[in-house]
Amino acid sequence: MGSKSKSVVVVGAGIAGIQASLDLAELGVEVHLIEDTPTIGGRMPQLDKTFPTNDCSMCILAPKMSECARHARITIHINSSLDAISGEPGDFRCTITERAKYVDPVKCVACGLCEEKCPVKVDDVFDTGLRKRKAISRYFLQSIPAEYTIDKDNCLFFTRGVCKMCEKVCPADAINYEDQDRQLELSAGAIILATGIDPFNPIGFGNFGYHRFANVVTSLEFERILSASGPLGGHVVRASDSKEPKSIAFIQCVGSRDESIGKNYCSSACCMFTIKQAIIAKEHMKDLEPTVFYMDIRAFGKDFDKYYEKAEKKYGVVFTRSKVADIDELPGGNLRLRYTEENGDIKYGEFDMVILAIGLEAREGNRVLSEELDIKLNEFDFYRSDAFGPLESTREGVFVCGAANGPKDIPESVVSASGAVASAAKYLKLERQDIASEDEGAAELDVTGDRPRVGVFVCHCGINIAGVVDVKNVAEYAATLSNVEHSEDVMYACSTDCLETIKKRIEEHGLNRVIVAACTPRTHEPLFRETIAEAGLNPYLCEMANIRDQCSWAHMEEPELATAKSRDLVEMTVAKARQLSSLERLPIDIDPRALVIGGGLSGMTAALSLAEAGHEVFLVEKEKDLGGNMRDIFFNFDKADPQAFLAETIARVEENENIRVFMAGRIDGITGYVGNFETTISGGGNGDAEKVKHGVVIVATGGEEHKTEEYLYGRSSRIVSLVEFEKMLKTGNFPAGRIRNVVIVQCVGSREEGRMYCSRVCCTKAVKNALELKKAKPGADVYFAYRDIRTYGFREKYYTELRDTGAVFLRYTPETKPVVNMVDETNPDSRLKVTAFDPILEKEVEITADLLVLSAAIDPPEGNVRLAKMLKVPLNSDGMFLEAHVKLRPVDFATDGIFVCGLAHSPKDMDESLAQAKAAASRALTFLNKKAILAEGTIARVREDRCSGCAYCESICAYAAIEVDPEKEVAVVNEALCKGCGACVASCRCGALDLLGFSNEQLFSAFDSLEMVITDGGAD
Amino acid sequence: MDKGFTPRITALLCQWCSYTGADLAGTSRLQYPTSIIAMKVMCSSRVDPVLLLKAYLSGSGGVLLAGCHPGDCHYEVGNYHTRRRFAILKAIFDTLGLESARLKLSWISASEGPKFAQVANEYTDEIKKMGENPSKKKMFL
């Protein structure tokens, strides 16, 4: 492979495509993002909330969309498709068609007049047809780019040659009926496909009456109904009579796990999707009775089981294990479900509304695109990839991420997107970048000494704020405050058009302070700061007033008081803003080397990705061999042999000159910060401790099989763990004598008190090994004791295969666990008597087991606690490393420069560990590929004239960032080390210290501005 | 007690835990009185006792300081400093005959939306019973 390029084509601008584009752009690569629809964002904007944190979907996505749109190295092509590729990996030529939009994007100001006047109403695709839009429209309110496009198939001018209303009313002269499709030729070193999924269309499916009965809707439609910015404003009412439903039935697996329609796979996300909707609906309507009809609840992800538990115990969601046969509509619009319970009994239930939890299926366009690109699809029309190349398509240089190669939820899509970037890096010319090349924005204005000129922007956030708070009143009030030069209310402050407005107002009114009264600064302050920086202001001259999360949402029943509080919040923020000053962000040099902790599959993969991108890597493994848990994995569903793959990976690590392995190594201490870590490693062969310097850390400490004490484990040689079972299958060393009855018990240690999580891989692994057993011992009978079978995604077909062999599945609950007794108490090789309850027969069954396999949980390694303390990163309540954001930052920590992957994050399969390891490497490269980054401006400052040099601050600082200069005898702050906590400031006896951005003066002013008694009188 | 009297509670919340917890209360649509108004600080240890005194003397009915649970500080040990300083400030208030009950320290983690709402509700009730903070009328500072 010879050529390398500086650009990449990404197809599909959902969350996966956006993440891949952002990571690539941060590596210095030119990105062309190709999107079929008129906006980037994909499916996420349609979602109301995300599980398991109930974060608002659009709120977490919007900053990423804006970042994508603003990034100088990302070019977005909407209404476009990739039609053909030629050339070689590293030097592809891509043919792109940009379909005509009939609105000039440069001229369009997104005023919306055309849409208002357009006489043609069509179903709004974004709102799943629950609302109408016009033939000229914006895809949704926060769409990016903020352009209008004409729907040619419905436009009166294009269909009948009349109207032209939009042209008449457009103040910007942006309508162009002559617009033509355009073809572009783009060169690319690699291509990333992130084309996503289609939701299953249940019209005519089963006897569920979708589209025949008004009150049967899909889960996607229900999501729009729940959404505060949706067609019903978040008020759940049913279509037939606009009444609030009192009972809702959710039907799972509509279009999934169904061989009869060729979908013998699990859509992976719908169980959690439904649990979320049941919880949210219950929050909307306290006396609602939600019931979920399901086969297995597949809550296999991190912290999912706790969410499931919460739905059942706290919210009272009823879960009914059953199969729904059909639905009838009763007079009045209610629906009668006929369903079969586990024991075969037929039951009926009446509900006000029914939600069909529709599956995720391959995009309709996959077939055409795959032929054009000459890549292969799998049997379900998703792009084909395999366990050891989970991000690679069948054509070299073309990568797949997101749900394009199989159903995935949001964090998995983000992981695979970042991972695909690391895979693509091999075809890209990467050079370490200077800060100078980063910031090409306007030169910064010096506002020192200028009178504060404050601009206030009050956000409606759709109805999230404006539904409670009188936004106009707040904006008018702000205008009366001293130093406020401009004030206005805006629909969505974070939308690209509003960001442009803010920049324009800064110029028009000479603003030198900007206040955005909207949501929480935790998520959106970076966006607004960047925006004012683009207009030439120092980013620290922006402040936010949190009138949504801490006002409109928390005071929904008191609109007047909420408005008053919003005014107070704005006034307080203005008071603080008057005192703001420009802060400097100093450069921090980045050491190009990396530390990877853990030499299992994840750690080795991450190390290889970094090493192949030209970075030196220190790889620390606590054992004497590389390979971790994978050393015990011998079988795989794909043809590829895990041990061969492992041997090859180890060889690549050992041969790579950039990787230095510390075998039997131990981390004794880690100090420093992003770009400048120093780690002491002992062991590593020579016994002496050694200090190494590096710019980033990747945590890949793995997991361990839980050592159970249940089910008489350890008492008989015939009781083995799942890992031991796999070894047994490999070596053929079965216990002596007949192996006829084999009982496998799932969830040993998982999903119960003390370990309230699913270990994710055990169902698949047990199914895999049971099938292997059938090969080795065709006469063996398998008894599979389980709670829910969680063979998610394409793993489902192996479960079906095992069922077809005649294996007996015995479901148990925590109350009806199987009971194991020794047949002969004194015999260490005794057979076992297993008593289990069969809910199908509704009676106990007794099995004399020749072998008992226990699928034990995956535990986090004990060392995590120590390592977490050293790195100052958090663990979740189960002892696994806790990422910065469970949805959109799945491999980052809140602390810059530290990343996590593999089982250290949560239990996962080999393909998932590979993808996540590459994702961690890709995120790490976004730092390593820069020579320096800019530090935060919020740091402590010393006023030397006041400092007595007592050094009390030295003893307070947890980061050794402040020291007394022995010559000057005053404290000096190390700007790169200072984290800006302010602990020293409060400790200073002389008042010599202050925290920039949170100075005493600023906080005092804020207090002074507040009315201390609320004189509404109506609060009681 | 004045009829319909609602005190202002000034809250200083650390941005990593308690401010996030307060956001979560909103995201979860947990309702609490509008009396409480929050200011974000980097760490509870940033809050110089002087700031609490200032809020008190400005007439706040109550002053709430909240940070990460002990042991969970984003800055490792900041909240231990906070805890100690707060205890001393309370003692000083008592010595000077000021109402130390108008100062409250609470540990609220990022996942404790319900706890934030609960503290806001309960503390407002407490302060309502205490009535208006007289210090602003008494003092000329």
Tab-separated table of C-alpha atoms in Angstrom, chain A residues 336-688:
chain	number	residue	atom	x	y	z
A	336	ARG	CA	-57.988	-5.511	23.119
A	337	LEU	CA	-54.828	-7.613	23.072
A	338	ARG	CA	-54.928	-11.374	22.857
A	339	TYR	CA	-51.713	-12.871	24.117
A	340	THR	CA	-50.207	-16.170	25.120
A	341	GLU	CA	-48.488	-16.398	28.443
A	342	GLU	CA	-45.359	-18.453	29.067
A	343	ASN	CA	-47.382	-21.473	30.254
A	344	GLY	CA	-49.533	-21.416	27.131
A	345	ASP	CA	-52.567	-19.772	28.685
A	346	ILE	CA	-54.392	-17.383	26.426
A	347	LYS	CA	-55.245	-14.059	28.017
A	348	TYR	CA	-56.893	-10.806	27.009
A	349	GLY	CA	-56.059	-7.282	28.050
A	350	GLU	CA	-57.644	-3.927	27.267
A	351	PHE	CA	-55.515	-0.825	26.759
A	352	ASP	CA	-56.079	2.793	25.784
A	353	MET	CA	-53.051	2.857	23.533
A	354	VAL	CA	-50.586	0.401	22.017
A	355	ILE	CA	-46.975	1.143	21.133
A	356	LEU	CA	-45.206	-1.163	18.698
A	357	ALA	CA	-41.499	-1.359	19.551
A	358	ILE	CA	-40.316	-1.511	15.969
A	359	GLY	CA	-36.988	-3.032	15.060
A	360	LEU	CA	-34.034	-1.547	13.251
A	361	GLU	CA	-33.485	-2.823	9.759
A	362	ALA	CA	-30.868	-2.331	7.067
A	363	ARG	CA	-31.215	0.839	5.021
A	364	GLU	CA	-33.176	0.383	1.858
A	365	GLY	CA	-30.325	2.014	-0.054
A	366	ASN	CA	-27.711	-0.490	1.136
A	367	ARG	CA	-28.255	-2.840	-1.798
A	368	VAL	CA	-27.695	-0.216	-4.465
A	369	LEU	CA	-24.799	1.443	-2.693
A	370	SER	CA	-23.069	-1.842	-1.943
A	371	GLU	CA	-23.204	-2.773	-5.625
A	372	GLU	CA	-21.929	0.605	-6.718
A	373	LEU	CA	-19.085	0.433	-4.221
A	374	ASP	CA	-18.473	-3.267	-4.773
A	375	ILE	CA	-18.750	-4.237	-1.127
A	376	LYS	CA	-20.724	-7.101	0.358
A	377	LEU	CA	-23.768	-7.169	2.587
A	378	ASN	CA	-24.655	-9.829	5.149
A	379	GLU	CA	-27.761	-11.990	5.011
A	380	PHE	CA	-29.851	-9.206	6.566
A	381	ASP	CA	-28.600	-6.539	4.113
A	382	PHE	CA	-26.390	-4.797	6.655
A	383	TYR	CA	-22.787	-4.175	5.575
A	384	ARG	CA	-20.688	-7.214	6.242
A	385	SER	CA	-17.836	-7.098	8.737
A	386	ASP	CA	-16.457	-9.794	10.993
A	387	ALA	CA	-15.591	-10.299	14.641
A	388	PHE	CA	-11.923	-9.439	14.207
A	389	GLY	CA	-12.526	-6.623	11.773
A	390	PRO	CA	-15.681	-5.074	13.211
A	391	LEU	CA	-15.104	-1.749	11.463
A	392	GLU	CA	-13.877	-2.983	8.104
A	393	SER	CA	-16.090	-3.562	5.088
A	394	THR	CA	-15.224	-6.209	2.530
A	395	ARG	CA	-13.334	-3.634	0.459
A	396	GLU	CA	-9.983	-2.379	1.654
A	397	GLY	CA	-9.999	1.271	2.645
A	398	VAL	CA	-13.774	1.384	3.129
A	399	PHE	CA	-14.861	1.319	6.782
A	400	VAL	CA	-18.252	0.936	8.417
A	401	CYS	CA	-19.533	2.379	11.663
A	402	GLY	CA	-22.729	3.125	13.517
A	403	ALA	CA	-25.622	0.833	12.739
A	404	ALA	CA	-24.559	0.374	9.104
A	405	ASN	CA	-23.168	-3.062	9.906
A	406	GLY	CA	-25.639	-4.081	12.579
A	407	PRO	CA	-28.090	-2.597	15.066
A	408	LYS	CA	-26.400	-0.466	17.688
A	409	ASP	CA	-27.402	2.038	20.311
A	410	ILE	CA	-25.959	5.546	20.499
A	411	PRO	CA	-22.774	4.986	22.541
A	412	GLU	CA	-21.840	1.928	20.495
A	413	SER	CA	-22.320	3.981	17.347
A	414	VAL	CA	-20.070	6.707	18.724
A	415	VAL	CA	-17.461	4.120	19.718
A	416	SER	CA	-17.471	2.496	16.298
A	417	ALA	CA	-17.239	5.898	14.610
A	418	SER	CA	-14.147	6.897	16.560
A	419	GLY	CA	-12.791	3.390	16.014
A	420	ALA	CA	-13.273	3.621	12.252
A	421	VAL	CA	-11.190	6.795	12.292
A	422	ALA	CA	-8.282	4.949	13.931
A	423	SER	CA	-8.625	2.201	11.314
A	424	ALA	CA	-8.698	4.721	8.479
A	425	ALA	CA	-5.606	6.498	9.844
A	426	LYS	CA	-3.394	3.998	8.052
A	427	TYR	CA	-4.352	5.551	4.700
A	428	LEU	CA	-3.944	9.130	5.876
A	429	LYS	CA	-1.074	11.568	5.981
A	430	LEU	CA	-1.025	12.675	9.593
A	431	GLU	CA	1.249	15.407	10.845
A	432	ARG	CA	1.473	16.865	14.297
A	433	GLN	CA	-0.203	20.256	14.211
A	434	ASP	CA	0.763	23.564	15.757
A	435	ILE	CA	-1.724	25.670	17.689
A	436	ALA	CA	-1.368	28.428	15.098
A	437	SER	CA	-2.918	26.283	12.405
A	438	GLU	CA	-5.832	25.621	14.776
A	439	ASP	CA	-7.092	29.124	15.314
A	440	GLU	CA	-7.708	30.973	12.149
A	441	GLY	CA	-10.435	33.098	13.682
A	442	ALA	CA	-10.573	36.851	13.897
A	443	ALA	CA	-7.922	38.665	15.894
A	444	GLU	CA	-9.079	39.201	19.455
A	445	LEU	CA	-10.398	42.587	20.437
A	446	ASP	CA	-8.852	44.222	23.477
A	447	VAL	CA	-11.736	45.290	25.724
A	448	THR	CA	-9.627	46.251	28.717
A	449	GLY	CA	-10.899	49.470	30.239
A	450	ASP	CA	-13.899	49.682	27.915
A	451	ARG	CA	-17.288	50.297	29.448
A	452	PRO	CA	-19.184	46.992	29.624
A	453	ARG	CA	-21.623	46.676	26.715
A	454	VAL	CA	-23.706	43.626	27.513
A	455	GLY	CA	-25.846	41.696	25.045
A	456	VAL	CA	-28.535	39.373	26.421
A	457	PHE	CA	-30.069	36.514	24.418
A	458	VAL	CA	-33.019	34.764	26.024
A	459	CYS	CA	-33.764	31.349	24.577
A	460	HIS	CA	-37.235	29.823	24.147
A	461	CYS	CA	-35.757	26.341	23.723
A	462	GLY	CA	-38.942	25.549	21.804
A	463	ILE	CA	-41.453	25.277	24.618
A	464	ASN	CA	-38.947	23.935	27.115
A	465	ILE	CA	-38.450	27.408	28.499
A	466	ALA	CA	-41.110	29.473	26.739
A	467	GLY	CA	-43.834	27.027	27.810
A	468	VAL	CA	-43.329	28.152	31.413
A	469	VAL	CA	-41.314	31.372	31.438
A	470	ASP	CA	-42.488	34.554	29.735
A	471	VAL	CA	-39.367	34.825	27.631
A	472	LYS	CA	-40.256	38.163	26.050
A	473	ASN	CA	-40.790	39.671	29.471
A	474	VAL	CA	-37.356	38.464	30.586
A	475	ALA	CA	-35.730	39.919	27.473
A	476	GLU	CA	-37.532	43.237	27.982
A	477	TYR	CA	-36.480	43.322	31.613
A	478	ALA	CA	-32.869	42.618	30.674
A	479	ALA	CA	-32.945	45.635	28.350
A	480	THR	CA	-33.643	47.899	31.317
A	481	LEU	CA	-30.525	46.834	33.235
A	482	SER	CA	-27.560	49.146	33.196
A	483	ASN	CA	-24.833	48.342	30.702
A	484	VAL	CA	-27.207	46.154	28.675
A	485	GLU	CA	-26.945	47.479	25.138
A	486	HIS	CA	-28.995	44.821	23.449
A	487	SER	CA	-31.508	42.195	24.452
A	488	GLU	CA	-33.661	39.803	22.446
A	489	ASP	CA	-35.468	36.493	22.676
A	490	VAL	CA	-34.505	33.680	20.310
A	491	MET	CA	-36.115	30.349	19.433
A	492	TYR	CA	-33.080	28.100	19.867
A	493	ALA	CA	-29.951	29.895	21.003
A	494	CYS	CA	-27.780	26.916	20.058
A	495	SER	CA	-29.017	26.692	16.477
A	496	THR	CA	-26.531	27.712	13.830
A	497	ASP	CA	-28.631	30.637	12.634
A	498	CYS	CA	-28.909	32.046	16.137
A	499	LEU	CA	-25.168	31.717	16.655
A	500	GLU	CA	-24.784	33.809	13.523
A	501	THR	CA	-27.261	36.307	14.970
A	502	ILE	CA	-25.191	36.585	18.138
A	503	LYS	CA	-22.082	37.307	16.086
A	504	LYS	CA	-23.942	39.896	14.055
A	505	ARG	CA	-25.272	41.646	17.168
A	506	ILE	CA	-21.792	41.804	18.670
A	507	GLU	CA	-20.709	43.744	15.647
A	508	GLU	CA	-23.838	45.905	15.321
A	509	HIS	CA	-23.941	46.975	18.955
A	510	GLY	CA	-20.260	46.795	19.799
A	511	LEU	CA	-21.019	44.253	22.527
A	512	ASN	CA	-18.158	43.240	24.756
A	513	ARG	CA	-20.037	40.890	27.101
A	514	VAL	CA	-22.561	38.266	26.007
A	515	ILE	CA	-25.143	36.558	28.183
A	516	VAL	CA	-27.158	33.629	26.968
A	517	ALA	CA	-30.124	32.819	29.190
A	518	ALA	CA	-30.932	29.255	28.166
A	519	CYS	CA	-30.040	25.786	29.385
A	520	THR	CA	-27.130	24.752	31.552
A	521	PRO	CA	-23.627	26.152	31.019
A	522	ARG	CA	-22.250	22.672	31.674
A	523	THR	CA	-23.255	21.555	28.203
A	524	HIS	CA	-23.573	24.736	26.199
A	525	GLU	CA	-21.136	27.311	27.515
A	526	PRO	CA	-18.280	26.000	25.310
A	527	LEU	CA	-20.448	26.518	22.240
A	528	PHE	CA	-21.339	30.119	23.043
A	529	ARG	CA	-17.807	30.910	24.093
A	530	GLU	CA	-16.489	29.663	20.776
A	531	THR	CA	-19.138	31.681	19.004
A	532	ILE	CA	-18.154	34.979	20.578
A	533	ALA	CA	-14.516	34.107	19.940
A	534	GLU	CA	-15.379	33.844	16.247
A	535	ALA	CA	-16.698	37.388	16.515
A	536	GLY	CA	-13.397	38.548	17.982
A	537	LEU	CA	-14.273	38.555	21.677
A	538	ASN	CA	-12.327	36.728	24.330
A	539	PRO	CA	-14.323	33.543	25.023
A	540	TYR	CA	-14.440	34.227	28.761
A	541	LEU	CA	-16.589	37.307	28.161
A	542	CYS	CA	-19.584	35.017	27.795
A	543	GLU	CA	-21.759	33.841	30.684
A	544	MET	CA	-24.913	31.762	30.786
A	545	ALA	CA	-28.011	32.103	32.945
A	546	ASN	CA	-29.557	28.699	33.517
A	547	ILE	CA	-33.251	29.447	33.085
A	548	ARG	CA	-34.186	25.976	31.853
A	549	ASP	CA	-32.696	23.145	33.912
A	550	GLN	CA	-32.783	25.194	37.109
A	551	CYS	CA	-35.861	27.248	36.387
A	552	SER	CA	-38.526	26.429	33.798
A	553	TRP	CA	-38.186	22.687	34.338
A	554	ALA	CA	-38.053	22.930	38.108
A	555	HIS	CA	-40.917	25.391	38.474
A	556	MET	CA	-43.363	24.197	35.850
A	557	GLU	CA	-46.397	24.846	38.020
A	558	GLU	CA	-45.442	28.408	38.913
A	559	PRO	CA	-44.994	30.248	35.619
A	560	GLU	CA	-45.083	33.738	37.123
A	561	LEU	CA	-42.559	32.949	39.799
A	562	ALA	CA	-40.428	31.161	37.242
A	563	THR	CA	-40.447	34.273	35.073
A	564	ALA	CA	-39.471	36.376	38.091
A	565	LYS	CA	-36.647	33.960	38.891
A	566	SER	CA	-35.471	34.072	35.281
A	567	ARG	CA	-35.287	37.837	35.528
A	568	ASP	CA	-33.274	37.491	38.738
A	569	LEU	CA	-30.958	34.956	37.145
A	570	VAL	CA	-30.367	37.247	34.193
A	571	GLU	CA	-29.809	40.240	36.458
A	572	MET	CA	-27.359	38.275	38.579
A	573	THR	CA	-25.510	37.143	35.506
A	574	VAL	CA	-25.378	40.676	34.112
A	575	ALA	CA	-23.949	41.835	37.444
A	576	LYS	CA	-21.249	39.216	37.213
A	577	ALA	CA	-20.654	39.899	33.535
A	578	ARG	CA	-19.913	43.572	34.173
A	579	GLN	CA	-16.889	42.419	36.130
A	580	LEU	CA	-15.650	39.873	33.599
A	581	SER	CA	-12.318	40.337	31.950
A	582	SER	CA	-10.513	38.651	29.092
A	583	LEU	CA	-8.581	35.562	30.147
A	584	GLU	CA	-5.595	34.137	28.426
A	585	ARG	CA	-5.348	30.501	27.441
A	586	LEU	CA	-1.763	29.400	27.625
A	587	PRO	CA	-0.370	26.643	25.449
A	588	ILE	CA	0.359	23.237	27.001
A	589	ASP	CA	2.912	21.156	25.136
A	590	ILE	CA	1.833	17.631	24.317
A	591	ASP	CA	4.309	14.786	24.719
A	592	PRO	CA	3.721	12.528	21.693
A	593	ARG	CA	4.108	9.277	23.668
A	594	ALA	CA	1.323	7.226	25.244
A	595	LEU	CA	0.839	4.911	28.203
A	596	VAL	CA	-1.503	1.958	27.776
A	597	ILE	CA	-2.418	0.085	30.952
A	598	GLY	CA	-3.373	-3.534	30.308
A	599	GLY	CA	-2.037	-5.920	27.684
A	600	GLY	CA	-5.207	-7.777	26.816
A	601	LEU	CA	-6.898	-7.571	23.445
A	602	SER	CA	-8.070	-4.000	24.082
A	603	GLY	CA	-4.766	-2.685	25.376
A	604	MET	CA	-2.766	-4.294	22.566
A	605	THR	CA	-5.171	-3.023	19.916
A	606	ALA	CA	-5.043	0.522	21.273
A	607	ALA	CA	-1.249	0.368	21.514
A	608	LEU	CA	-0.960	-0.887	17.930
A	609	SER	CA	-3.240	1.853	16.603
A	610	LEU	CA	-1.126	4.521	18.266
A	611	ALA	CA	2.190	2.905	17.338
A	612	GLU	CA	1.170	2.545	13.711
A	613	ALA	CA	0.267	6.230	13.663
A	614	GLY	CA	3.880	6.897	14.638
A	615	HIS	CA	3.652	7.316	18.412
A	616	GLU	CA	5.817	5.630	21.006
A	617	VAL	CA	3.759	3.530	23.406
A	618	PHE	CA	4.500	2.144	26.867
A	619	LEU	CA	2.334	-0.933	27.323
A	620	VAL	CA	2.093	-2.190	30.893
A	621	GLU	CA	0.797	-5.722	31.540
A	622	LYS	CA	0.532	-7.059	35.077
A	623	GLU	CA	0.825	-10.729	34.045
A	624	LYS	CA	3.788	-12.482	32.523
A	625	ASP	CA	2.031	-12.901	29.168
A	626	LEU	CA	0.112	-10.651	26.858
A	627	GLY	CA	-3.413	-11.552	25.855
A	628	GLY	CA	-5.538	-11.193	28.980
A	629	ASN	CA	-8.889	-12.930	28.965
A	630	MET	CA	-8.592	-13.772	25.304
A	631	ARG	CA	-6.099	-16.487	26.118
A	632	ASP	CA	-9.088	-18.491	27.329
A	633	ILE	CA	-11.253	-17.980	24.256
A	634	PHE	CA	-11.014	-20.789	21.716
A	635	PHE	CA	-14.171	-20.637	19.655
A	636	ASN	CA	-15.931	-18.008	17.700
A	637	PHE	CA	-19.018	-17.965	15.513
A	638	ASP	CA	-17.117	-16.556	12.596
A	639	LYS	CA	-14.732	-18.986	10.993
A	640	ALA	CA	-11.705	-17.089	12.271
A	641	ASP	CA	-9.817	-18.729	15.134
A	642	PRO	CA	-9.473	-16.493	18.225
A	643	GLN	CA	-6.139	-18.019	19.231
A	644	ALA	CA	-4.661	-17.470	15.773
A	645	PHE	CA	-5.846	-13.861	15.847
A	646	LEU	CA	-4.422	-13.407	19.333
A	647	ALA	CA	-1.053	-14.900	18.357
A	648	GLU	CA	-0.895	-12.588	15.353
A	649	THR	CA	-1.784	-9.552	17.484
A	650	ILE	CA	0.868	-10.420	20.087
A	651	ALA	CA	3.437	-10.863	17.338
A	652	ARG	CA	2.552	-7.465	15.879
A	653	VAL	CA	2.944	-5.855	19.304
A	654	GLU	CA	6.272	-7.540	19.927
A	655	GLU	CA	7.624	-6.664	16.509
A	656	ASN	CA	6.531	-3.043	16.571
A	657	GLU	CA	9.490	-0.800	17.319
A	658	ASN	CA	7.268	1.917	18.724
A	659	ILE	CA	5.854	-0.298	21.465
A	660	ARG	CA	7.751	-1.017	24.636
A	661	VAL	CA	6.101	-3.727	26.736
A	662	PHE	CA	6.492	-3.786	30.528
A	663	MET	CA	5.667	-7.398	31.306
A	664	ALA	CA	4.724	-8.225	34.915
A	665	GLY	CA	4.689	-4.467	35.303
A	666	ARG	CA	3.075	-2.445	38.035
A	667	ILE	CA	2.087	1.212	38.068
A	668	ASP	CA	3.444	2.821	41.225
A	669	GLY	CA	2.318	6.341	40.588
A	670	ILE	CA	1.030	8.705	37.948
A	671	THR	CA	1.482	12.454	38.143
A	672	GLY	CA	0.911	15.299	35.741
A	673	TYR	CA	-1.838	16.305	33.403
A	674	VAL	CA	-2.822	16.113	29.751
A	675	GLY	CA	0.229	16.222	27.521
A	676	ASN	CA	2.612	15.906	30.437
A	677	PHE	CA	2.108	12.757	32.470
A	678	GLU	CA	4.894	11.014	34.334
A	679	THR	CA	4.396	7.436	35.440
A	680	THR	CA	6.506	5.201	37.628
A	681	ILE	CA	6.468	1.599	36.496
A	682	SER	CA	8.103	-1.184	38.481
A	683	GLY	CA	8.711	-4.705	37.262
A	684	GLY	CA	9.062	-4.875	33.550
A	685	GLY	CA	11.814	-7.457	33.687
A	686	ASN	CA	14.686	-5.620	35.352
A	687	GLY	CA	13.084	-5.129	38.761
A	688	ASP	CA	13.946	-1.443	39.029
